[in-house]
Each structure stands twice: as C-alpha cells, then as structure tokens.
PDB file of C-alpha atoms and ligand atoms in Angstrom:
ATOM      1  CA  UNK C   1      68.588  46.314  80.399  1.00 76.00           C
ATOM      2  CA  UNK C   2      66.816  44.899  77.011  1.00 75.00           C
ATOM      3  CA  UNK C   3      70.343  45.009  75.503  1.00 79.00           C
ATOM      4  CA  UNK C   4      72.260  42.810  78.118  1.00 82.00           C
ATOM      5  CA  UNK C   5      69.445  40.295  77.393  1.00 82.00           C
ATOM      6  CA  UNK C   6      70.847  39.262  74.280  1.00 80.00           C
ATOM      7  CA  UNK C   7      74.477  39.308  75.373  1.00 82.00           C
ATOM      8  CA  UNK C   8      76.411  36.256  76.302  1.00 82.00           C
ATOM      9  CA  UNK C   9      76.262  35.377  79.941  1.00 84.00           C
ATOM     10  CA  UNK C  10      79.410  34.999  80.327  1.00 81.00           C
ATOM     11  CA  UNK C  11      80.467  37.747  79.035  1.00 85.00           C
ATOM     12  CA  UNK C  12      78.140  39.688  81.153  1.00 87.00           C
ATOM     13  CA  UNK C  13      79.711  37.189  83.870  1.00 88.00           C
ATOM     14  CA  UNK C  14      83.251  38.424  82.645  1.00 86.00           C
ATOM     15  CA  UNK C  15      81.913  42.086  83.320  1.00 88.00           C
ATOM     16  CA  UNK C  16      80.074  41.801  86.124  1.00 88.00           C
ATOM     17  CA  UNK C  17      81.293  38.562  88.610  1.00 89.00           C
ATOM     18  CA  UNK C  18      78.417  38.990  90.896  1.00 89.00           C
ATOM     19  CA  UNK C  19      75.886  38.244  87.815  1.00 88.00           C
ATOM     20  CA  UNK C  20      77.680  34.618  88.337  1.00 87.00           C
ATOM     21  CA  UNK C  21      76.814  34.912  91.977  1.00 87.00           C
ATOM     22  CA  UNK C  22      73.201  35.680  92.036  1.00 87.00           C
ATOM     23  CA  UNK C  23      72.333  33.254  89.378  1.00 85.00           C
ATOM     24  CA  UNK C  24      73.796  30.254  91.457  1.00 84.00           C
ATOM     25  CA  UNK C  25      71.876  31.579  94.264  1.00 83.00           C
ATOM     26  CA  UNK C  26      69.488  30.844  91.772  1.00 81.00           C
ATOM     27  CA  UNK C  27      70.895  26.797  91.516  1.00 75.00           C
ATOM     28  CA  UNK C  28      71.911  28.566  87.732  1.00 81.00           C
ATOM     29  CA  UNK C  29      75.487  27.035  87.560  1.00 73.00           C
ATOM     30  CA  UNK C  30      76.744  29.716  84.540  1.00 72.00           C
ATOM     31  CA  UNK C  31      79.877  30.838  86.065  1.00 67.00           C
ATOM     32  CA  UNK C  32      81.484  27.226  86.321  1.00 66.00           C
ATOM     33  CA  UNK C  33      79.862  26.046  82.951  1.00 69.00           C
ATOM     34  CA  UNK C  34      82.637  25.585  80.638  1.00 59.00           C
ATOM     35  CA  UNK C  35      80.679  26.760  77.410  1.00 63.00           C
ATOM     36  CA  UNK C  36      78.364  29.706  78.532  1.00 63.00           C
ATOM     37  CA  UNK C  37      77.800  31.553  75.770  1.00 64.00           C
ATOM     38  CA  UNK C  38      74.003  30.922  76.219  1.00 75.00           C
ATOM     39  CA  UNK C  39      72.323  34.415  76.355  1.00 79.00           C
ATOM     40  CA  UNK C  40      70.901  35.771  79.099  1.00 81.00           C
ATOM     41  CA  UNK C  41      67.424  35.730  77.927  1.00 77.00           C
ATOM     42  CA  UNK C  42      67.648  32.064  77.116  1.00 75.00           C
ATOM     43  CA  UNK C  43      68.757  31.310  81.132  1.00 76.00           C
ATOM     44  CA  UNK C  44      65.671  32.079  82.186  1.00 71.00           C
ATOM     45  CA  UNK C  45      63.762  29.769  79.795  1.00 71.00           C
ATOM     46  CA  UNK C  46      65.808  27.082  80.016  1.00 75.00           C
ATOM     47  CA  UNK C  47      66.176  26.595  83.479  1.00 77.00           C
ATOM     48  CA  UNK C  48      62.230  27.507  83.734  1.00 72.00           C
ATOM     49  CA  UNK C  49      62.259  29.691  86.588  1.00 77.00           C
ATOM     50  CA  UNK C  50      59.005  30.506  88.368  1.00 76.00           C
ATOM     51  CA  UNK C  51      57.635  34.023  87.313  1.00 76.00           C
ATOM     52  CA  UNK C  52      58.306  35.864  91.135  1.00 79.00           C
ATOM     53  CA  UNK C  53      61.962  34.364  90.777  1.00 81.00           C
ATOM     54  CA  UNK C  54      62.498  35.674  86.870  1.00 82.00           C
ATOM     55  CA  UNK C  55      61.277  39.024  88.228  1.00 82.00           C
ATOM     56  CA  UNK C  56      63.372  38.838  91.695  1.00 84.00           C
ATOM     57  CA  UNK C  57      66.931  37.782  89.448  1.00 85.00           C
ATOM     58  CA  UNK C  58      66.204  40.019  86.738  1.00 86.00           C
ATOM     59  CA  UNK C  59      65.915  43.058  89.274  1.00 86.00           C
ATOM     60  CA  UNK C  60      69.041  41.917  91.032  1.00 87.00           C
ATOM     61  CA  UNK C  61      71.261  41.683  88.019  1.00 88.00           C
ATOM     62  CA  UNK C  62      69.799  44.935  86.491  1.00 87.00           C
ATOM     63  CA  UNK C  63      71.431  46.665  90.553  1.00 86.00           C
ATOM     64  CA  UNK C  64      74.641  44.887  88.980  1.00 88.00           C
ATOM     65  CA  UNK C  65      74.662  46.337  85.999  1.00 89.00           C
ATOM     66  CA  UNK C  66      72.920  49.208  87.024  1.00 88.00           C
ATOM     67  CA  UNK C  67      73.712  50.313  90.234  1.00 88.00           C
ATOM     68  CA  UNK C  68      72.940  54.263  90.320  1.00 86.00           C
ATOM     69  CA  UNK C  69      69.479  54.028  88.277  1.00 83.00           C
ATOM     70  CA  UNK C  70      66.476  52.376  88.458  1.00 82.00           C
ATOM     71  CA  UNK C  71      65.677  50.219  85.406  1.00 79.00           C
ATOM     72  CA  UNK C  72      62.289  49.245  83.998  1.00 79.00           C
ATOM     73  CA  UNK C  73      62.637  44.913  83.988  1.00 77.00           C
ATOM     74  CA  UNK C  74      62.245  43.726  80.726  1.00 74.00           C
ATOM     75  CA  UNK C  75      59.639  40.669  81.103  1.00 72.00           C
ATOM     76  CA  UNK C  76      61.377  37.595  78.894  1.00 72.00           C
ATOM     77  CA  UNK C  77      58.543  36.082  76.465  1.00 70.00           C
ATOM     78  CA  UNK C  78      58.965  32.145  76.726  1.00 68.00           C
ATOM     79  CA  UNK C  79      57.540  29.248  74.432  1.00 60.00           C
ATOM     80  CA  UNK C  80      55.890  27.519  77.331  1.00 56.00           C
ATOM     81  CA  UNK C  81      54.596  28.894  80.888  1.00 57.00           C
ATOM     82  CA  UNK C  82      56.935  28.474  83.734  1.00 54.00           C
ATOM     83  CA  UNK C  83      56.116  24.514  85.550  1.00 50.00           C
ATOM     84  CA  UNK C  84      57.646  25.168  88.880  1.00 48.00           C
ATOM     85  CA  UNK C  85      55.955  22.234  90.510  1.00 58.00           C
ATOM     86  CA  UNK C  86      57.565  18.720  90.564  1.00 76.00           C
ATOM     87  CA  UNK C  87      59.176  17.578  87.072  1.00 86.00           C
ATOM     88  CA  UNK C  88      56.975  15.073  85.316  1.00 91.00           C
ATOM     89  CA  UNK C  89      58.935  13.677  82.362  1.00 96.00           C
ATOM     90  CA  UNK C  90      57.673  12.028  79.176  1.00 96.00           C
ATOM     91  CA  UNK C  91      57.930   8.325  78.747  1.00 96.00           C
ATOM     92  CA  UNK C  92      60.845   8.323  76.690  1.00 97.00           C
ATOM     93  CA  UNK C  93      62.818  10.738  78.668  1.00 97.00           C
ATOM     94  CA  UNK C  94      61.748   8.638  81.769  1.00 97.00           C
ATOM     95  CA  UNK C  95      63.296   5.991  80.234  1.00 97.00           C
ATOM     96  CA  UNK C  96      66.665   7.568  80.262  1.00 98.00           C
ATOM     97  CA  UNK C  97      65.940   8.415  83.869  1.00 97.00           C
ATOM     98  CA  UNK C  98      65.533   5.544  84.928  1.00 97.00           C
ATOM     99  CA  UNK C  99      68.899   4.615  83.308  1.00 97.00           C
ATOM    100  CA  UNK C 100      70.651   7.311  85.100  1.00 97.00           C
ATOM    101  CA  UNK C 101      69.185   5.861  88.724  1.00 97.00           C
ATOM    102  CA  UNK C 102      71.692   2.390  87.158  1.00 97.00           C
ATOM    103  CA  UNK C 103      74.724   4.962  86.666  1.00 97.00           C
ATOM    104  CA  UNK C 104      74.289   6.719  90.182  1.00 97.00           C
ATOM    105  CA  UNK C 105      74.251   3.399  91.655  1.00 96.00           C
ATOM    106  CA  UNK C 106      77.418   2.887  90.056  1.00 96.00           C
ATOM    107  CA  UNK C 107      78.623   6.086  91.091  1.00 96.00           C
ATOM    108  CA  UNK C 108      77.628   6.063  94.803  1.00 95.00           C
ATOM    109  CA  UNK C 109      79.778   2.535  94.903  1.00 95.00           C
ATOM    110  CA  UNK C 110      82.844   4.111  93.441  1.00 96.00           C
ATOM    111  CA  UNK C 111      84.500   5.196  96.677  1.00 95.00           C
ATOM    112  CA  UNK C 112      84.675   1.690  97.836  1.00 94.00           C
ATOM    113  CA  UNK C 113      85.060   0.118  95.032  1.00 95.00           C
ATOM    114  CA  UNK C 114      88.383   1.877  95.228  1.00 96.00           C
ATOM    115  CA  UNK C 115      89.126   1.243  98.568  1.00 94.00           C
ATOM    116  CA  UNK C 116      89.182  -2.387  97.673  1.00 93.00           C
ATOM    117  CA  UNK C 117      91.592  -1.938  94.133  1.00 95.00           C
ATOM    118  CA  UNK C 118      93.557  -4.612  93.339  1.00 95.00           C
ATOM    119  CA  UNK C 119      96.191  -4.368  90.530  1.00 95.00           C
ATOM    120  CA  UNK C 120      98.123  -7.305  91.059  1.00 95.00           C
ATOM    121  CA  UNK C 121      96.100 -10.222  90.705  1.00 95.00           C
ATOM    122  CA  UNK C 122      93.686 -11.674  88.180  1.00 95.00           C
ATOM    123  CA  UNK C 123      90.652 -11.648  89.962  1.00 94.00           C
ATOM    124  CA  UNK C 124      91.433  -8.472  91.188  1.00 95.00           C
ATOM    125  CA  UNK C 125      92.073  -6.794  87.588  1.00 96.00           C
ATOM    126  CA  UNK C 126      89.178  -8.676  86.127  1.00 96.00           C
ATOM    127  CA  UNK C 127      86.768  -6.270  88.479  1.00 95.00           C
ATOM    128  CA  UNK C 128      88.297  -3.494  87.514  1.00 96.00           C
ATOM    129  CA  UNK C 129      88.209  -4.348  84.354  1.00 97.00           C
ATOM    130  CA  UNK C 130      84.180  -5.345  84.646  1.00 96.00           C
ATOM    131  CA  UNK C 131      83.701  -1.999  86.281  1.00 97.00           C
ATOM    132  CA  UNK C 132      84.909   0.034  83.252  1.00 97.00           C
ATOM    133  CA  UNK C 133      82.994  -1.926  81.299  1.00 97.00           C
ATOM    134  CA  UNK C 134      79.924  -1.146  82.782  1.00 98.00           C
ATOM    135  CA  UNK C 135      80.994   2.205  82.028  1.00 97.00           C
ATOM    136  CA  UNK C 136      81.924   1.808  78.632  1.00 97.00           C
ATOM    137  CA  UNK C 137      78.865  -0.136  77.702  1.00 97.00           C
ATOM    138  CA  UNK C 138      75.925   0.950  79.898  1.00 97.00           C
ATOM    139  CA  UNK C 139      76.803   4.469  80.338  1.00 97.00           C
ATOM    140  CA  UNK C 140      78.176   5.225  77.140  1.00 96.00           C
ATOM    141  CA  UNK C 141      77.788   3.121  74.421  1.00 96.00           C
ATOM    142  CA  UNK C 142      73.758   2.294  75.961  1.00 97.00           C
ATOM    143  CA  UNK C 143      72.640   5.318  77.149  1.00 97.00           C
ATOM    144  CA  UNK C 144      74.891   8.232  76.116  1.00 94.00           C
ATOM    145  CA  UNK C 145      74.771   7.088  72.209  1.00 93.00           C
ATOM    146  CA  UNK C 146      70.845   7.177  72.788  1.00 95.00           C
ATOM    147  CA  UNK C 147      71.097  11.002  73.830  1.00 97.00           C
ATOM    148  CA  UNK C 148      74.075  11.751  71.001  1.00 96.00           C
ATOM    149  CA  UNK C 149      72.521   9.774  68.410  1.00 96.00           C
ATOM    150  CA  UNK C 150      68.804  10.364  68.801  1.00 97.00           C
ATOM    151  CA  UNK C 151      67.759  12.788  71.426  1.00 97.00           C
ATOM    152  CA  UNK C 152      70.182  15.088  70.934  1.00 96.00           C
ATOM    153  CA  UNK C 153      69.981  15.381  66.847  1.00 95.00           C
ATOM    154  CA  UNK C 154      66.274  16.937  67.630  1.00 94.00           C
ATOM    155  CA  UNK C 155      67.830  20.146  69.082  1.00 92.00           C
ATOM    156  CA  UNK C 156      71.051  20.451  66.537  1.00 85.00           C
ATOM    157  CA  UNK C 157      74.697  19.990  68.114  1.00 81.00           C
ATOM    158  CA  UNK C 158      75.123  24.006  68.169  1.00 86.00           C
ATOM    159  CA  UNK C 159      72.847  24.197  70.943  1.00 89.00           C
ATOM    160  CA  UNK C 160      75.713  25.467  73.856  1.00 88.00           C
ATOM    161  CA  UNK C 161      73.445  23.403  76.519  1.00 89.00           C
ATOM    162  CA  UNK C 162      73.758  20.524  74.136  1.00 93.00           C
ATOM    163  CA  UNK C 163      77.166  21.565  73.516  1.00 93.00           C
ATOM    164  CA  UNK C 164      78.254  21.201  77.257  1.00 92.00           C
ATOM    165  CA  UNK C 165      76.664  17.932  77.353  1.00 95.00           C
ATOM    166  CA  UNK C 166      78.506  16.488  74.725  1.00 95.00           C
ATOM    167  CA  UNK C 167      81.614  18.034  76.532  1.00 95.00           C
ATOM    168  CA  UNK C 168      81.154  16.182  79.359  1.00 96.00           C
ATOM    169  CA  UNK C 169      80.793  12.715  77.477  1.00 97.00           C
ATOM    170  CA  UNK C 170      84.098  13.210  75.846  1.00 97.00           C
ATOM    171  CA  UNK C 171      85.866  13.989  79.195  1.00 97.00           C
ATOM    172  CA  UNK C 172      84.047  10.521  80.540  1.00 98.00           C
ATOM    173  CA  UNK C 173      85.713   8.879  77.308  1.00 98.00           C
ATOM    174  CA  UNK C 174      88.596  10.065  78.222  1.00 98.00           C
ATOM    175  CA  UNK C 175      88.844   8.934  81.741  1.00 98.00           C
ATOM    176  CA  UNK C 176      87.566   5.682  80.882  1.00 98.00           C
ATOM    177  CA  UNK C 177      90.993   5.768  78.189  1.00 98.00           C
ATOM    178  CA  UNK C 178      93.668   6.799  81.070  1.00 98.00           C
ATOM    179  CA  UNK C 179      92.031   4.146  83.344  1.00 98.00           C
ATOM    180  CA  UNK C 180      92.884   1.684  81.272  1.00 97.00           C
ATOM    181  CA  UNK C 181      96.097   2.918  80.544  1.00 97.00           C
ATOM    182  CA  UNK C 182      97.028   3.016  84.262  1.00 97.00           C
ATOM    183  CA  UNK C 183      95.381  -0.286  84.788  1.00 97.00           C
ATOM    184  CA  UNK C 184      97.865  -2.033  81.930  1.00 96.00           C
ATOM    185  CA  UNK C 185     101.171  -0.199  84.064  1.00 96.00           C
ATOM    186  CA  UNK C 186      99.151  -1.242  87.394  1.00 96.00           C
ATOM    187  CA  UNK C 187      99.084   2.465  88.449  1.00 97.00           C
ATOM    188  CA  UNK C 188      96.180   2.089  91.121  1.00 96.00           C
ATOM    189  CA  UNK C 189      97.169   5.900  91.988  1.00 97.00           C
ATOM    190  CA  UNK C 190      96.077   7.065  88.895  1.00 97.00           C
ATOM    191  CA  UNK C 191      93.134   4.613  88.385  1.00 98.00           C
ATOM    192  CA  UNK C 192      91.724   6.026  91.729  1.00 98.00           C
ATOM    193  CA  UNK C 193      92.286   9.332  90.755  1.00 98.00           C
ATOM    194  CA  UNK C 194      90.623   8.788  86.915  1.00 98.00           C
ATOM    195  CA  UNK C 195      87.428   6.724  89.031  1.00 98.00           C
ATOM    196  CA  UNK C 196      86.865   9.437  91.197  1.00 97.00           C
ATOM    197  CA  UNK C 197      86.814  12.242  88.640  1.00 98.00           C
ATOM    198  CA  UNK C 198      84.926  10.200  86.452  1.00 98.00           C
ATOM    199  CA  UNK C 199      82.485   9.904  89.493  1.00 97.00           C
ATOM    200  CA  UNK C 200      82.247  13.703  90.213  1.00 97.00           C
ATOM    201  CA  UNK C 201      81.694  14.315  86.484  1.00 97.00           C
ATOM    202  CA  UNK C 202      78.305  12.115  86.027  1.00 97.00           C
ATOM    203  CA  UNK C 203      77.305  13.111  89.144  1.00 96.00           C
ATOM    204  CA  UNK C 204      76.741  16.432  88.098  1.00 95.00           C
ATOM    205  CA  UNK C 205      75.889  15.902  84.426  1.00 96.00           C
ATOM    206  CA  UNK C 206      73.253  13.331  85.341  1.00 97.00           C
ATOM    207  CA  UNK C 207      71.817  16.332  87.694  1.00 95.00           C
ATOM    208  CA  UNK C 208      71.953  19.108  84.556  1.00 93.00           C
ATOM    209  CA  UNK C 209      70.220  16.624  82.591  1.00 95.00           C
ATOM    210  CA  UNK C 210      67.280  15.508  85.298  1.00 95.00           C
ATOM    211  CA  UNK C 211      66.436  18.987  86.323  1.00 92.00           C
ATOM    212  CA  UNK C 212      67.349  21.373  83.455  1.00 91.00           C
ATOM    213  CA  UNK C 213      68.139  19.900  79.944  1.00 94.00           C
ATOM    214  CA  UNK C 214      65.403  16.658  80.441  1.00 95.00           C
ATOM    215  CA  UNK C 215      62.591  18.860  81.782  1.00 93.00           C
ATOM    216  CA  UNK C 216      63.220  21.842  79.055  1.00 92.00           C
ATOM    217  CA  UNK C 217      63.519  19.356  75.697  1.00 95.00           C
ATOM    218  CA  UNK C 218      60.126  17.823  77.453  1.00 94.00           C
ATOM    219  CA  UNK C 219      58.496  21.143  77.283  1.00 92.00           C
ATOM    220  CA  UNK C 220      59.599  21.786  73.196  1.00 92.00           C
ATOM    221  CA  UNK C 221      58.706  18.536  72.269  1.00 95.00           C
ATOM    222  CA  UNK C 222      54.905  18.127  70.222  1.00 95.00           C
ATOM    223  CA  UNK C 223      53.437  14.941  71.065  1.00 95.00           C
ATOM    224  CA  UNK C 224      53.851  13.680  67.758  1.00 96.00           C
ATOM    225  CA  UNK C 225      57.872  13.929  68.521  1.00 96.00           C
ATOM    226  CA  UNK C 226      57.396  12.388  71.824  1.00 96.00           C
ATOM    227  CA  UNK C 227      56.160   9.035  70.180  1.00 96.00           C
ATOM    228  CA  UNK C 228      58.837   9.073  67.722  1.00 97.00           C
ATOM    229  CA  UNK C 229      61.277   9.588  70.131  1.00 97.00           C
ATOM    230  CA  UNK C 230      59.922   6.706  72.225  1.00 97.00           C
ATOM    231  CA  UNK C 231      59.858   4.575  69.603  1.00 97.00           C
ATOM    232  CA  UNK C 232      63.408   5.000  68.258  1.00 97.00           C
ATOM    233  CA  UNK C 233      64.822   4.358  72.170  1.00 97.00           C
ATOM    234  CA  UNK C 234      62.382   1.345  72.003  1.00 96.00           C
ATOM    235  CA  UNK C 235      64.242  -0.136  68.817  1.00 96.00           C
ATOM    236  CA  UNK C 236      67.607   1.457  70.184  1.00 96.00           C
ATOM    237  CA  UNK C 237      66.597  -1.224  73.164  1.00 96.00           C
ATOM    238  CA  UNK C 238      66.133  -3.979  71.352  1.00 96.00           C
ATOM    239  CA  UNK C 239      69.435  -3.843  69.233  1.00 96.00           C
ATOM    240  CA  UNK C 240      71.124  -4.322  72.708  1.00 95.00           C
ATOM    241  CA  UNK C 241      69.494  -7.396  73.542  1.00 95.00           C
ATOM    242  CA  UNK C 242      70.008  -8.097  77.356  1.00 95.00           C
ATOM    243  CA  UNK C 243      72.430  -5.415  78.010  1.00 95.00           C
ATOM    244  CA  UNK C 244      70.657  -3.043  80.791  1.00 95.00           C
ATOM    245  CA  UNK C 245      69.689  -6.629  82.412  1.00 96.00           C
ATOM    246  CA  UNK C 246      73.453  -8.268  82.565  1.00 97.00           C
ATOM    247  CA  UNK C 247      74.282  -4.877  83.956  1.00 97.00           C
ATOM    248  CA  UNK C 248      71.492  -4.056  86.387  1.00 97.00           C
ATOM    249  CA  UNK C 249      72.806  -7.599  87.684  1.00 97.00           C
ATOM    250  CA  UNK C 250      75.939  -6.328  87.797  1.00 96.00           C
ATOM    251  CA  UNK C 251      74.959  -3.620  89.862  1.00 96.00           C
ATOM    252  CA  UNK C 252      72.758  -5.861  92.124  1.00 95.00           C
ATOM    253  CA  UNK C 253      76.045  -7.742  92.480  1.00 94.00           C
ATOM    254  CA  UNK C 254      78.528  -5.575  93.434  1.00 93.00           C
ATOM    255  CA  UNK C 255      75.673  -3.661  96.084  1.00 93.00           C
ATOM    256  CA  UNK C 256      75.936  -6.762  97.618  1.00 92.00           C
ATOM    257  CA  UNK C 257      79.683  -7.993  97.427  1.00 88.00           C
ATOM    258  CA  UNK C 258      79.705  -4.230  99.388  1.00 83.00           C
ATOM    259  CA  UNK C 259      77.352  -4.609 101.867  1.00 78.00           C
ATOM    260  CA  UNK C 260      79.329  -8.143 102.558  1.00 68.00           C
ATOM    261  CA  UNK C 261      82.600  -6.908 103.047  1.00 68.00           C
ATOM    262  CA  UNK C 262      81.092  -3.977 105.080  1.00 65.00           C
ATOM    263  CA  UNK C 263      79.883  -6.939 107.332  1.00 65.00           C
ATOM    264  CA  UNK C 264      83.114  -8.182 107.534  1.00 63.00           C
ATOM    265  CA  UNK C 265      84.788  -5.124 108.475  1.00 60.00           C
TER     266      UNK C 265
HETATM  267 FE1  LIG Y   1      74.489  12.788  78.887  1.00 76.56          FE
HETATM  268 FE1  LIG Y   2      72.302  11.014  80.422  1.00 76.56          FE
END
C-alpha cells in the first residue's frame, strides 16, 4: 500500500475507478478535478480528514487495490493534527470570506437576472453591462488578484490545488470575454448560457476554497505570515478606494429591484 501513497491519484483513479468513488463518498471531489495529479498521501492532509475517516478510506481503497489480501494501513504523518470541528479562519482569510458571501449573492441572483435579459434597449444593456462589471471588478480584479497576487505566491504556482484554482479563474475570464462578445451581436442565447456557467463555476470554486484550500493554507501559515498577509490585503484594500462599497450597493440594489419585480409578478 506505502507505494500507491506516493502515486498520482489520478492515476490510481485511472486504474482503479472506484478509488474516485469512495473518496467522493468522502466529499473528496478527485475524479472530476481537472488537474489531479496531487498524490494520494497529500489527499488526506489537505482535505484534513478526521483520524477514524483517514483509517476507514485508507482501508477501503487498499480492498480496491487489494482485493484478495489483507494489507497493513500505512498511517499518513501530517504537519498539523486533523481539526474536524467547525472551520475557524484567520482574519485575513476571513476577509476573503466574507468577499465570497458578495459573489454568492451575485450568483444566487443570476437565474433571474437572466430571466429578465434585455438586449435591445439601453437601459436594458447598461445592466448587463453593470452586472459583468461587478464581475470583472469585484470578483476578479478585487478579490481574485488578492489570492493570485498575494495569497497564492506563499504556496508557489506548482502547487496542483493552487494550480486548479488558477484554472478556474481563467475559465471565469473567459466567460466574462464571450459575454461580452455575445452582448455586442445581442446574442441573449449565448449570454444566458456564458452567465449560467459562469454561475456553476464560482459556485463550486468558492466551496473548494471555504472548506479545503482556505482552511489547509490557515493551518501552514506561522503567525508571523498571518500578519503579513493581513496587512498586504489591508493595503491591497485601500488601493481600491470604495470599490467593495459601490458594489455591496450594487448588490443591495439589484436584491431589491428582484424582490420588486417578484412582487409584481
Ligand atoms: Fe479563487
Ligand atoms: Fe476566492
């Protein structure tokens, strides 16, 4: 077994599908992840299982791989004990938290805020074009520039967790760039369809970053780091000036042009 816990998981997934299986039992999401050439060692660590589930997965996999012997299960040495209780982040990576709870709101609107597209008029265009913006401002050049240029250069680009992350913020950018290419040829098919994929996207990448990446950078980090960190979003804040305000407003706003014309429904 100590062999296969230096191996790729995906190749072990490629080898052995119901690996992929038991670990999403597991709320381990390694078969869909686009990268997953973390090893198998590292799965456990990063996604900080508690000790009886380690054990419980480890013995499961090793029936996989193993199925006509019994195998001893190796016990994985991690940097910090296992936290299974509930995630208390540090103030900096609260911070972007907090900024995420903005981008869900955002998110959670999208399905009527396509209901109500309009790609003829000017009023109509210029909330489209206000909701990109929020994305192309808030979400990325606010908050995902403070993970890419700051957060993330304290674990090194190579990282494959990282490596998915930064994945997923190019395939934002890039329906943020067909969105408003179909909004210039008034293509409210395709602006729909580049909304909602843009919404299913976050939605999950916000949730890798709350519960796995946030919580297992939080348990690296010295406390020296922390205050450094917290410093450098502090001064990343005040570059932008009233930014997360206009937008929280903008938020506020458009919760409440919804609720209206739910009203008038
Ligand atoms: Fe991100
Ligand atoms: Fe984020």
């Amino acid at each position: 077994m100590e062999e296969y816990l230096d191996k790729s998981i995906k190749e072990i997934i490629n080898q052995f599908p119901d690996v992929g299986n038991i670990l999403s039992e597991y709320n381990i999401g390694c078969a869909p992840c686009s990268v997953g050439s973390c090893l198998l060692k590292d799965i456990v660590e990063i996604h900080n299982l508690p000790y009886e589930e380690e054990q419980e997965s480890m013995a499961r996999i090793a029936k996989v791989i193993y199925p006509d012997r019994e195998v001893k299960i190796p016990e994985i040495k991690r940097k910090r004990e296992a936290r299974p209780e509930e995630i208390n982040y540090s103030p900096p990576m609260k911070k972007l938290v907090d900024e995420h709870v903005l981008i869900k709101r955002w998110a959670a609107m999208i399905p009527e805020f396509i209901d109500n597209l309009d790609v003829e008029s000017e009023p109509g265009r210029q909330v489209i074009i206000d909701g990109i913006d929020f994305i192309r401002t808030y979400a990325d050049k606010y908050h995902h520039a403070k993970e890419e240029e700051i957060l993330f250069k304290y674990f090194g680009e190579d990282l494959d967790i990282i490596k998915t992350m930064l994945e997923d913020h190019d395939n934002a950018r890039a329906h943020v760039r067909a969105m408003l290419e179909a909004l210039d040829k008034k293509d409210k098919e395709a602006i729909s369809e580049h909304l909602n994929a843009y919404r299913e996207l976050l939605i999950e990448h916000i949730k890798k970053e709350d519960e796995i990446l946030y919580p297992w950078m939080d348990r690296g980090f010295s406390i020296t780091q922390i205050g450094e960190l917290f410093s450098e979003f502090n001064q990343r804040d005040e570059e932008f000036g009233n930014v997360p305000e206009k937008y929280r407003e903008f938020i506020n706003k458009l919760e409440e042009t919804f609720k209206l014309t739910e009203v008038l429904k």
